[in-house]
Coordinates of C-alpha atoms and ligand atoms in Angstrom, one line a residue:
M19 CA 151.6 136.8 134.2
T20 CA 151.6 140.1 132.4
Q21 CA 151.6 143.2 134.3
Y22 CA 149.0 145.0 132.3
L23 CA 147.0 142.6 130.3
T24 CA 144.7 139.9 131.6
D25 CA 145.7 136.7 129.8
A26 CA 142.3 135.7 128.8
S27 CA 141.7 138.9 126.9
R28 CA 145.0 139.0 125.1
P29 CA 144.1 139.5 121.5
V30 CA 145.9 137.6 118.8
A31 CA 147.7 139.8 116.3
P32 CA 146.0 139.3 112.9
A33 CA 147.8 136.7 110.8
A34 CA 149.7 138.0 107.8
D35 CA 147.4 136.2 105.5
T36 CA 144.5 138.2 106.8
A37 CA 146.2 141.4 105.8
P38 CA 144.2 143.4 103.4
G39 CA 147.0 143.0 100.9
A40 CA 148.0 145.0 97.9
A41 CA 144.4 146.0 97.4
A42 CA 144.5 147.8 100.7
A43 CA 144.4 151.1 99.0
S44 CA 141.7 150.1 96.5
A45 CA 138.2 151.3 96.3
A46 CA 136.8 148.0 97.6
E47 CA 137.5 149.1 101.2
P48 CA 134.7 150.6 103.2
R49 CA 134.7 154.4 103.2
G50 CA 136.7 156.2 105.8
W51 CA 139.8 154.1 106.7
W52 CA 141.3 157.3 108.0
R53 CA 138.6 158.0 110.5
D54 CA 140.2 155.7 113.1
A55 CA 143.6 155.0 111.6
V56 CA 146.7 154.8 113.8
I57 CA 149.3 156.5 111.7
Y58 CA 153.0 155.9 112.5
Q59 CA 155.4 158.7 111.7
V60 CA 158.7 157.5 110.3
Y61 CA 161.5 160.1 110.4
P62 CA 163.6 158.6 107.5
R63 CA 167.0 159.9 108.8
S64 CA 166.6 158.0 112.1
F65 CA 164.6 154.9 111.5
A66 CA 166.8 152.3 109.8
D67 CA 170.1 152.6 107.9
S68 CA 170.7 149.9 105.3
D69 CA 174.1 151.0 104.0
G70 CA 176.0 152.0 107.2
D71 CA 176.5 155.7 106.4
G72 CA 174.9 156.6 109.7
M73 CA 171.8 158.0 108.0
G74 CA 168.5 156.1 107.7
D75 CA 167.3 155.4 104.2
L76 CA 164.3 154.0 102.2
P77 CA 165.7 150.4 101.9
G78 CA 166.1 150.5 105.7
I79 CA 162.5 151.6 106.2
R80 CA 161.4 148.9 103.8
S81 CA 163.2 146.2 105.7
R82 CA 161.3 147.3 108.9
L83 CA 157.8 147.4 107.4
P84 CA 157.0 143.9 108.8
Y85 CA 157.8 145.4 112.3
L86 CA 155.2 148.1 111.7
R87 CA 152.7 145.7 110.4
A88 CA 153.1 143.5 113.5
L89 CA 152.9 146.6 115.7
G90 CA 149.5 147.0 114.4
V91 CA 149.5 150.5 112.8
D92 CA 147.3 151.3 109.8
A93 CA 149.5 153.7 107.9
V94 CA 153.0 155.1 107.8
W95 CA 153.7 158.8 107.4
L96 CA 157.2 159.5 106.1
S97 CA 158.9 162.8 106.8
P98 CA 160.5 164.3 103.7
F99 CA 162.9 162.1 101.7
Y100 CA 163.1 164.4 98.7
A101 CA 166.3 165.8 97.1
S102 CA 167.4 168.4 99.6
P103 CA 170.6 170.1 100.9
Q104 CA 169.2 169.2 104.3
A105 CA 169.4 172.7 105.8
D106 CA 166.3 171.8 107.7
A107 CA 166.5 168.0 107.7
G108 CA 164.8 167.7 104.3
Y109 CA 162.1 170.3 104.9
D110 CA 164.0 172.3 102.4
V111 CA 163.2 170.6 99.1
A112 CA 165.3 171.2 96.0
D113 CA 163.3 168.7 93.8
Y114 CA 159.9 167.5 94.7
R115 CA 160.0 164.6 92.3
A116 CA 163.3 163.1 93.2
I117 CA 164.6 161.2 96.3
D118 CA 167.7 162.5 98.0
P119 CA 170.6 160.1 97.2
M120 CA 171.2 159.7 100.9
F121 CA 167.8 158.0 101.2
G122 CA 167.8 156.1 97.9
D123 CA 166.0 156.7 94.6
L124 CA 162.6 156.5 93.0
H125 CA 162.9 152.8 92.6
D126 CA 163.4 152.4 96.3
A127 CA 160.3 154.6 96.9
D128 CA 158.3 152.5 94.5
A129 CA 159.4 149.3 96.2
L130 CA 158.6 150.7 99.6
I131 CA 155.1 151.7 98.6
R132 CA 154.4 148.4 97.0
D133 CA 155.8 146.4 100.0
A134 CA 153.7 148.5 102.4
H135 CA 150.6 147.9 100.4
G136 CA 151.4 144.2 100.3
L137 CA 151.4 144.3 104.1
G138 CA 148.2 146.2 104.4
L139 CA 149.9 149.4 105.4
R140 CA 149.1 152.7 103.8
V141 CA 151.7 155.3 102.9
I142 CA 151.5 159.0 103.5
V143 CA 154.2 161.3 102.3
D144 CA 155.2 164.7 103.5
L145 CA 154.6 167.6 101.1
V146 CA 156.3 170.9 101.8
P147 CA 154.4 173.6 99.8
N148 CA 155.1 176.7 101.9
H149 CA 158.7 177.0 100.9
S150 CA 161.4 175.3 98.8
S151 CA 165.1 175.0 99.3
D152 CA 167.2 177.9 98.1
Q153 CA 168.8 175.2 95.9
H154 CA 165.5 174.7 94.0
E155 CA 165.9 175.4 90.3
W156 CA 163.3 178.2 90.4
F157 CA 165.0 180.0 93.2
K158 CA 168.5 179.7 91.8
R159 CA 167.2 181.1 88.5
A160 CA 165.4 183.9 90.3
L161 CA 168.7 184.9 92.0
R162 CA 170.7 184.6 88.8
E163 CA 168.3 186.5 86.6
G164 CA 168.0 189.4 89.1
P165 CA 165.2 191.9 89.8
G166 CA 162.5 191.8 87.2
S167 CA 162.9 188.0 86.5
P168 CA 159.4 186.4 86.3
L169 CA 160.9 183.6 88.5
R170 CA 161.1 186.2 91.4
E171 CA 157.3 186.4 91.3
R172 CA 157.1 182.8 92.5
Y173 CA 158.7 183.8 95.8
H174 CA 158.4 187.0 97.9
F175 CA 161.2 189.3 96.7
R176 CA 160.9 192.9 97.8
P177 CA 163.1 196.0 97.9
G178 CA 164.3 196.8 101.3
K179 CA 163.4 199.9 103.4
G180 CA 165.7 202.7 104.4
E181 CA 167.8 204.9 102.2
D182 CA 169.7 202.2 100.5
G183 CA 167.2 199.4 101.0
E184 CA 169.3 198.2 103.9
L185 CA 166.3 197.4 106.1
P186 CA 164.1 194.4 105.7
P187 CA 160.7 195.0 103.9
N188 CA 158.7 194.4 107.0
D189 CA 159.2 193.4 110.7
W190 CA 158.4 189.7 110.5
E191 CA 160.6 187.3 112.4
S192 CA 161.6 183.8 111.3
I193 CA 160.1 180.9 113.3
F194 CA 163.7 179.8 113.8
G195 CA 164.8 183.2 115.1
G196 CA 166.1 186.4 113.5
P197 CA 164.5 188.3 110.7
A198 CA 162.3 186.5 108.2
W199 CA 164.1 188.3 105.3
T200 CA 167.5 187.9 103.8
R201 CA 169.0 190.4 101.4
T202 CA 170.3 189.1 98.1
N203 CA 173.1 190.3 95.9
N204 CA 172.3 191.5 92.4
P205 CA 174.0 189.6 89.5
D206 CA 176.6 192.3 89.5
G207 CA 177.4 191.8 93.1
T208 CA 175.7 194.9 94.5
P209 CA 173.2 194.5 97.4
G210 CA 169.8 193.8 96.0
E211 CA 166.3 192.8 97.0
W212 CA 165.3 190.8 100.0
Y213 CA 163.4 187.6 100.0
L214 CA 161.0 186.2 102.6
H215 CA 161.7 183.0 104.6
L216 CA 159.5 182.2 107.5
F217 CA 161.9 179.4 108.5
A218 CA 165.7 179.2 107.7
P219 CA 167.2 181.5 105.0
Q220 CA 167.7 178.3 103.0
Q221 CA 163.9 178.0 102.9
P222 CA 162.4 180.8 100.7
D223 CA 158.6 181.0 100.9
F224 CA 156.7 180.5 97.7
N225 CA 154.3 183.2 96.6
W226 CA 151.0 181.3 96.3
E227 CA 149.3 184.2 94.5
N228 CA 151.4 183.1 91.5
R229 CA 149.7 180.7 89.1
A230 CA 152.8 178.7 88.3
V231 CA 153.3 177.8 92.0
A232 CA 149.7 176.5 92.3
D233 CA 150.0 174.6 89.0
E234 CA 153.3 173.1 90.0
F235 CA 151.9 171.7 93.3
R236 CA 148.9 170.2 91.6
S237 CA 151.3 168.4 89.3
I238 CA 153.5 167.3 92.2
L239 CA 150.4 165.9 94.0
R240 CA 149.5 163.9 90.9
F241 CA 153.1 162.6 90.6
W242 CA 153.0 161.0 94.0
L243 CA 149.4 159.9 93.7
D244 CA 150.4 158.1 90.5
M245 CA 153.2 156.5 92.4
G246 CA 150.5 155.1 94.7
V247 CA 150.8 157.1 97.9
D248 CA 147.7 157.1 100.0
G249 CA 147.9 160.7 101.1
F250 CA 149.9 163.7 102.1
R251 CA 150.9 165.3 105.4
I252 CA 151.0 169.0 104.4
D253 CA 153.8 170.9 106.0
V254 CA 153.0 174.3 107.4
A255 CA 149.6 174.0 105.9
H256 CA 148.5 177.2 107.5
G257 CA 151.3 179.3 106.0
M258 CA 151.0 179.4 102.3
V259 CA 148.9 182.6 102.0
K260 CA 150.2 185.9 103.5
A261 CA 148.1 188.9 104.4
A262 CA 147.8 191.3 101.5
G263 CA 150.6 193.9 101.5
L264 CA 152.7 191.9 104.0
P265 CA 151.8 194.3 106.9
D266 CA 154.1 194.8 109.9
I267 CA 153.2 193.0 113.1
G268 CA 154.7 195.5 115.5
G269 CA 156.8 194.6 118.5
H270 CA 159.3 191.8 118.9
D271 CA 159.2 188.3 120.3
Q272 CA 156.6 187.4 117.7
L273 CA 157.3 183.8 118.4
K274 CA 155.5 184.2 121.7
L275 CA 152.4 185.3 119.8
L276 CA 152.4 182.2 117.7
G277 CA 149.7 179.8 118.6
N278 CA 147.6 182.5 120.3
D279 CA 147.0 185.1 117.6
V280 CA 146.3 185.0 113.9
M281 CA 149.5 186.3 112.4
P282 CA 149.6 187.9 108.9
F283 CA 151.6 184.9 107.6
F284 CA 149.6 182.1 109.3
D285 CA 146.1 180.8 109.1
Q286 CA 144.9 183.3 106.6
D287 CA 141.5 182.4 105.2
G288 CA 142.9 182.3 101.6
V289 CA 144.7 179.0 102.3
H290 CA 141.3 177.1 102.2
A291 CA 140.9 177.7 98.5
I292 CA 144.1 175.8 97.9
Y293 CA 142.8 172.8 99.9
R294 CA 139.4 172.8 98.0
E295 CA 141.4 172.5 94.8
W296 CA 143.6 169.7 96.2
R297 CA 140.6 167.8 97.5
K298 CA 139.2 167.5 94.0
I299 CA 142.5 165.9 92.9
L300 CA 142.6 163.5 95.8
D301 CA 139.0 162.5 95.1
E302 CA 139.9 161.7 91.5
Y303 CA 142.0 158.8 92.7
P304 CA 140.6 155.5 93.9
G305 CA 141.2 154.2 97.4
E306 CA 140.5 157.3 99.5
R307 CA 143.7 159.3 99.3
I308 CA 143.9 161.8 102.1
G309 CA 145.3 165.1 103.1
V310 CA 146.5 165.9 106.6
A311 CA 147.1 169.5 107.7
E312 CA 150.0 170.5 109.9
A313 CA 148.3 173.7 110.9
W314 CA 149.4 175.4 114.1
T315 CA 146.3 177.5 114.7
P316 CA 145.3 179.5 117.7
T317 CA 142.2 177.3 118.5
V318 CA 140.9 173.8 117.7
A319 CA 137.9 175.6 116.1
R320 CA 140.2 177.2 113.6
T321 CA 141.9 173.9 112.9
A322 CA 138.4 172.5 112.1
N323 CA 138.3 174.9 109.1
Y324 CA 141.0 172.8 107.4
V325 CA 138.9 169.6 107.5
R326 CA 135.6 170.9 106.2
P327 CA 134.0 168.3 103.9
D328 CA 135.5 169.7 100.7
E329 CA 139.0 170.3 102.2
L330 CA 141.4 168.0 103.9
H331 CA 140.6 164.8 105.9
Q332 CA 142.5 165.4 109.1
A333 CA 144.5 168.0 110.9
F334 CA 147.0 167.5 113.7
N335 CA 145.6 168.3 117.2
F336 CA 148.5 170.4 118.5
Q337 CA 146.3 171.7 121.4
Y338 CA 146.2 168.1 122.6
L339 CA 149.9 167.7 122.2
G340 CA 150.5 170.8 124.2
T341 CA 148.4 169.9 127.1
D342 CA 150.1 169.0 130.4
W343 CA 149.5 165.9 132.3
D344 CA 146.5 167.4 134.2
A345 CA 143.1 165.8 134.5
A346 CA 141.0 169.0 134.1
A347 CA 143.1 170.3 131.2
L348 CA 143.0 167.0 129.4
R349 CA 139.2 166.6 129.8
E350 CA 138.7 170.1 128.5
V351 CA 140.9 169.7 125.4
I352 CA 139.3 166.4 124.6
D353 CA 135.8 167.9 124.8
V354 CA 136.8 171.0 122.8
S355 CA 138.4 168.8 120.2
L356 CA 135.5 166.5 119.7
D357 CA 133.0 169.5 119.8
A358 CA 135.1 171.3 117.1
M359 CA 135.2 168.3 114.7
R360 CA 131.6 167.2 115.0
P361 CA 130.1 170.0 113.0
V362 CA 132.5 169.5 110.1
G363 CA 132.2 165.7 110.2
A364 CA 135.9 165.2 110.4
P365 CA 137.5 162.7 112.9
A366 CA 139.3 164.2 115.9
T367 CA 143.0 163.3 115.9
W368 CA 145.3 162.8 118.8
V369 CA 149.1 163.1 119.0
L370 CA 151.6 163.3 121.8
S371 CA 155.0 163.4 120.0
N372 CA 156.6 164.2 116.7
H373 CA 159.9 165.3 115.2
D374 CA 159.5 168.9 116.3
V375 CA 158.8 168.6 120.0
T376 CA 160.3 167.0 123.1
R377 CA 159.2 163.4 123.4
H378 CA 156.3 163.0 125.8
A379 CA 158.2 160.7 128.1
T380 CA 160.5 163.6 128.8
R381 CA 157.8 166.4 128.8
F382 CA 155.8 164.5 131.4
A383 CA 159.0 163.9 133.4
N384 CA 159.4 167.6 134.0
E385 CA 157.2 170.0 135.8
P386 CA 154.1 171.2 133.9
G387 CA 153.9 174.5 132.0
L388 CA 157.4 174.3 130.4
G389 CA 156.0 174.0 126.8
T390 CA 157.2 171.5 124.2
Q391 CA 160.9 172.3 123.8
L392 CA 162.7 171.1 126.9
R393 CA 166.3 170.5 127.7
T394 CA 166.1 168.8 131.1
P395 CA 165.6 165.0 131.5
G396 CA 163.4 165.4 134.6
D397 CA 162.4 162.3 136.6
R398 CA 162.7 159.5 133.9
A399 CA 160.7 156.9 135.8
L400 CA 157.9 159.3 136.4
G401 CA 158.0 160.4 132.8
L402 CA 157.8 156.9 131.5
R403 CA 155.0 156.0 133.8
R404 CA 153.0 159.0 132.7
A405 CA 153.9 158.5 129.0
R406 CA 152.5 154.9 129.1
A407 CA 149.3 156.1 130.8
A408 CA 149.0 159.0 128.3
S409 CA 149.5 156.7 125.3
L410 CA 146.7 154.4 126.5
L411 CA 144.5 157.4 127.1
M412 CA 145.2 158.7 123.6
L413 CA 144.6 155.4 121.9
A414 CA 141.2 155.1 123.7
L415 CA 139.9 158.4 122.3
P416 CA 137.5 158.5 119.3
G417 CA 139.2 159.2 116.0
S418 CA 142.6 158.8 114.6
A419 CA 145.9 158.7 116.4
Y420 CA 149.5 159.5 115.5
V421 CA 152.5 157.6 116.9
Y422 CA 155.9 159.0 116.5
Q423 CA 158.7 156.4 115.9
G424 CA 160.2 155.3 119.1
E425 CA 157.4 156.3 121.4
E426 CA 156.3 152.7 121.4
L427 CA 159.7 152.0 123.0
G428 CA 159.1 154.7 125.6
L429 CA 162.1 156.6 124.4
P430 CA 163.0 159.8 126.2
D431 CA 164.4 162.8 124.5
V432 CA 168.2 163.0 124.5
T433 CA 168.7 166.2 126.3
D434 CA 172.4 166.2 126.5
L435 CA 173.5 166.1 122.9
P436 CA 176.8 167.9 122.5
D437 CA 176.5 171.2 120.6
E438 CA 178.8 169.9 117.8
A439 CA 176.4 167.0 117.1
R440 CA 173.4 169.2 116.6
Q441 CA 171.9 169.9 113.2
D442 CA 168.6 171.6 114.0
P443 CA 168.8 175.0 112.2
A444 CA 166.7 176.5 115.0
F445 CA 169.5 175.7 117.5
F446 CA 171.9 177.9 115.6
R447 CA 169.5 180.7 114.5
G448 CA 168.2 181.0 118.0
A449 CA 171.7 181.2 119.4
G450 CA 171.0 178.1 121.4
Q451 CA 168.0 179.6 123.1
D452 CA 165.6 177.2 121.4
G453 CA 165.8 174.5 118.7
F454 CA 166.3 171.4 120.7
R455 CA 164.5 169.2 118.1
D456 CA 167.5 167.0 117.6
G457 CA 166.8 165.4 121.0
C458 CA 163.7 163.6 119.6
R459 CA 165.4 162.7 116.3
V460 CA 168.1 160.3 117.7
P461 CA 168.1 157.1 115.7
I462 CA 166.0 154.1 116.9
P463 CA 167.6 151.3 118.8
W464 CA 166.6 148.0 117.3
S465 CA 168.9 145.4 118.8
G466 CA 172.2 144.5 120.3
T467 CA 174.2 146.0 123.1
E468 CA 176.3 148.5 121.3
A469 CA 175.6 151.6 119.2
P470 CA 174.1 151.8 116.6
Y471 CA 171.9 149.2 118.2
G472 CA 170.8 147.7 114.9
F473 CA 169.9 151.1 113.4
G474 CA 172.6 150.3 110.9
P475 CA 175.1 147.5 110.2
E476 CA 177.4 146.5 113.1
G477 CA 180.2 149.0 113.6
G478 CA 178.2 151.6 111.7
A479 CA 177.5 155.1 112.9
S480 CA 174.4 157.1 113.7
W481 CA 174.1 160.7 112.6
L482 CA 173.2 161.7 116.2
P483 CA 174.8 159.7 119.0
Q484 CA 172.6 157.2 120.8
P485 CA 172.8 157.1 124.7
A486 CA 174.3 153.9 126.2
E487 CA 171.1 153.3 128.2
W488 CA 169.2 152.7 124.9
A489 CA 170.5 149.1 124.7
E490 CA 167.7 148.3 127.3
L491 CA 165.1 150.1 125.2
S492 CA 165.7 148.4 121.9
V493 CA 163.0 146.6 120.1
E494 CA 164.8 143.3 120.7
A495 CA 165.2 144.0 124.4
Q496 CA 161.5 144.8 124.8
T497 CA 160.0 142.1 122.6
G498 CA 158.4 139.4 124.7
D499 CA 158.7 141.3 127.9
P500 CA 155.1 141.6 129.0
N501 CA 156.0 144.7 131.1
S502 CA 157.6 146.6 128.3
T503 CA 156.2 149.6 126.6
L504 CA 156.6 148.0 123.2
E505 CA 154.4 145.1 124.2
M506 CA 151.9 147.5 125.8
Y507 CA 151.6 149.3 122.4
R508 CA 151.3 146.0 120.5
S509 CA 148.5 144.9 122.8
A510 CA 146.8 148.3 122.7
L511 CA 146.7 148.4 119.0
A512 CA 145.4 144.9 118.8
V513 CA 142.6 145.6 121.3
R514 CA 141.8 148.8 119.5
R515 CA 141.4 146.9 116.2
E516 CA 139.1 144.4 117.7
H517 CA 137.0 146.2 120.3
P518 CA 133.8 147.5 118.6
A519 CA 133.7 150.6 120.8
L520 CA 137.3 151.7 120.1
G521 CA 138.5 153.7 117.1
A522 CA 136.2 155.9 115.1
G523 CA 133.6 158.0 117.0
T524 CA 132.6 161.5 117.8
A525 CA 131.9 161.5 121.6
V526 CA 132.9 160.1 124.9
T527 CA 130.6 159.8 128.0
W528 CA 132.4 161.1 131.0
V529 CA 131.8 159.3 134.3
D530 CA 131.5 161.9 137.1
G531 CA 131.7 161.6 140.9
L532 CA 135.3 160.2 141.0
P533 CA 138.1 161.6 143.1
E534 CA 139.8 164.8 141.8
G535 CA 142.5 164.0 139.3
V536 CA 140.8 160.8 138.0
L537 CA 139.4 160.8 134.5
A538 CA 136.9 158.1 133.4
F539 CA 134.9 157.8 130.3
R540 CA 132.8 155.3 128.5
R541 CA 132.3 154.5 124.8
D542 CA 129.1 152.6 124.1
T543 CA 128.0 150.9 120.9
A544 CA 125.4 148.3 120.1
E545 CA 128.1 145.7 119.8
G546 CA 129.8 146.4 123.1
S547 CA 130.9 149.0 125.6
F548 CA 134.3 150.2 126.7
A549 CA 135.6 152.3 129.6
C550 CA 138.8 154.0 130.2
T551 CA 140.0 155.2 133.6
V552 CA 143.0 157.3 134.2
N553 CA 144.6 158.3 137.5
L554 CA 146.6 161.4 137.0
T555 CA 147.4 162.0 140.7
A556 CA 150.5 161.1 142.6
E557 CA 148.6 158.7 144.9
A558 CA 146.9 155.4 144.3
V559 CA 143.0 155.7 144.3
R560 CA 140.3 153.2 144.7
I561 CA 137.3 153.4 142.5
P562 CA 134.5 151.0 141.4
A563 CA 135.7 148.7 138.7
P564 CA 133.6 149.5 135.6
G565 CA 134.1 146.0 134.0
R566 CA 136.8 143.5 133.1
V567 CA 140.3 144.8 132.6
L568 CA 141.5 144.7 129.0
L569 CA 144.8 146.4 129.4
S570 CA 146.5 148.7 131.8
S571 CA 149.7 150.8 131.8
A572 CA 150.7 149.6 135.2
Q573 CA 149.5 146.8 137.6
A574 CA 145.9 147.6 138.7
E575 CA 144.3 145.2 141.2
V576 CA 140.6 144.5 141.1
V577 CA 139.3 143.3 144.4
D578 CA 135.6 143.0 145.4
G579 CA 134.4 145.1 142.5
A580 CA 136.8 147.9 143.2
V581 CA 140.1 148.7 141.5
E582 CA 143.1 150.2 143.1
L583 CA 144.5 152.5 140.3
P584 CA 148.2 153.3 140.9
S585 CA 149.4 156.8 140.4
D586 CA 149.7 157.8 136.7
C587 CA 148.0 154.8 135.3
T588 CA 145.4 154.2 132.6
V589 CA 143.2 151.1 132.5
W590 CA 141.1 149.9 129.6
W591 CA 137.9 148.0 130.5
A592 CA 135.4 145.8 128.6
V593 CA 132.1 146.8 130.0
Ligands
LIG623 C1 157.2 171.9 109.9 C2 158.1 170.7 110.1 C3 159.4 171.2 110.7 C4 160.1 172.1 109.8 C5 159.1 173.3 109.4 C6 159.6 174.0 108.2 O1 156.8 172.5 111.1 O2 157.4 169.8 110.9 O3 160.2 170.1 111.0 O4 161.2 172.6 110.4 O5 157.8 172.8 109.1 O6 159.4 173.2 107.1

């Protein structure tokens, strides 16, 4: 007897031979695969290590594609695997057309894309156009050639202020802490110009006013589209255009303003011209190749600008990710998100975790209002219960959903990593004040009772230490256990594929008149109706059962037409 799924309704996972096959990314598919896609984020360093060096790699990912296929996701988004000195875990790219040797080579990438397509999985790669690595050929030449070099025009080089140019050209602060400018030395060794880096000093920002930059990225898009990728997740998609004259912001602690105000380096209207160009390129290719914006904007309404019909296809919904486990707040962000996307005709997207924020099992284990960078484990059992409920809520919403590797295992963040193990540049730049992103990047436990738990070969290492408790959370340990989070995700994704009212859509119908702290909505179609009920309170509540239980995140009893919803529980219903 499963805890959360009525036996009769248990869907059968689609057999391998019904997979769309290599033609998955062909034009024969109905339009809009991305409108309801569940997209799984693979963080290559931490997914699977084929050669035992402690670092995940492309052959490792390739070997685990059948797992993703069976999990039931539609597409895989791979965080950067390009040639990189890894100053920011690969978000500092030295060569956009090469694979870093730690991850493999272009043959491995080609084989991975082919295998994924063979399994009916689409592949989205990460593109990092806001900045390169300081080891990129252009930047190295710009430094070498000194002031006046045309290569300097491709970045933001400026003389400093003050008598000897000893002060940065403006007051912008790096997202990782400290000034957003670093002073260079001239070829003769004397102090020279400064260059802009919104992130680490090893990540100089490109100057998108420069034609060569725009041309180069159009060419890079084509390179990967020709390799067969189905789309791009665009890193810092809101950052490429800076306000004319690079004006001062005034005041310090600019980080606190991020997300609330339009900054002169983020979400400038000029970025949209870039996406209109890119959309034309994406549309030239068969099979609906997509662009997904990582755009941290002040409001969902501004996010919608990135997904107008002639721009990108999707944008991450960070407002949703940042919402606490609170019924009123969630209802509001769901409404606001759907309302913002409807006029532009783009699907809403939903996301709870990624490689930059504390995993939601840990966020919800802590008191609300602490943001998305936590360093306390909180109440683990509570966090897991809520995370399971939150995941079922997310997967019931209309549109597309993102799943970050390991959330299907209910993994918590690792909040006690020793300082010497940490690699997040924000940790060091912020003098330990912030930058706890390593905690969500700990390699995945696949099997066995000892580290690295099948992440790599037995006796191998993992680039960040895995906690001893993770033996119980491994894929192997959870497979076949009907109460496990992994089996809940597998069931949820299977139900989502099959139920006509789940997946794509533009609206939910809220059911009112329920106790405070309980959310309920319906999704009705001609082919069938669906309801979702969520109890976000600390007490069990009894409400009328809207139909037949399809799936639930914890045991929910239906007696005499009423359901007893336990605390922090989501139930899916066939109506
Ligand atoms: C994005 C990435 C993050 C990276 C930053 C700079 O926000 O998700 O990991 O540090 O961009 O590239």
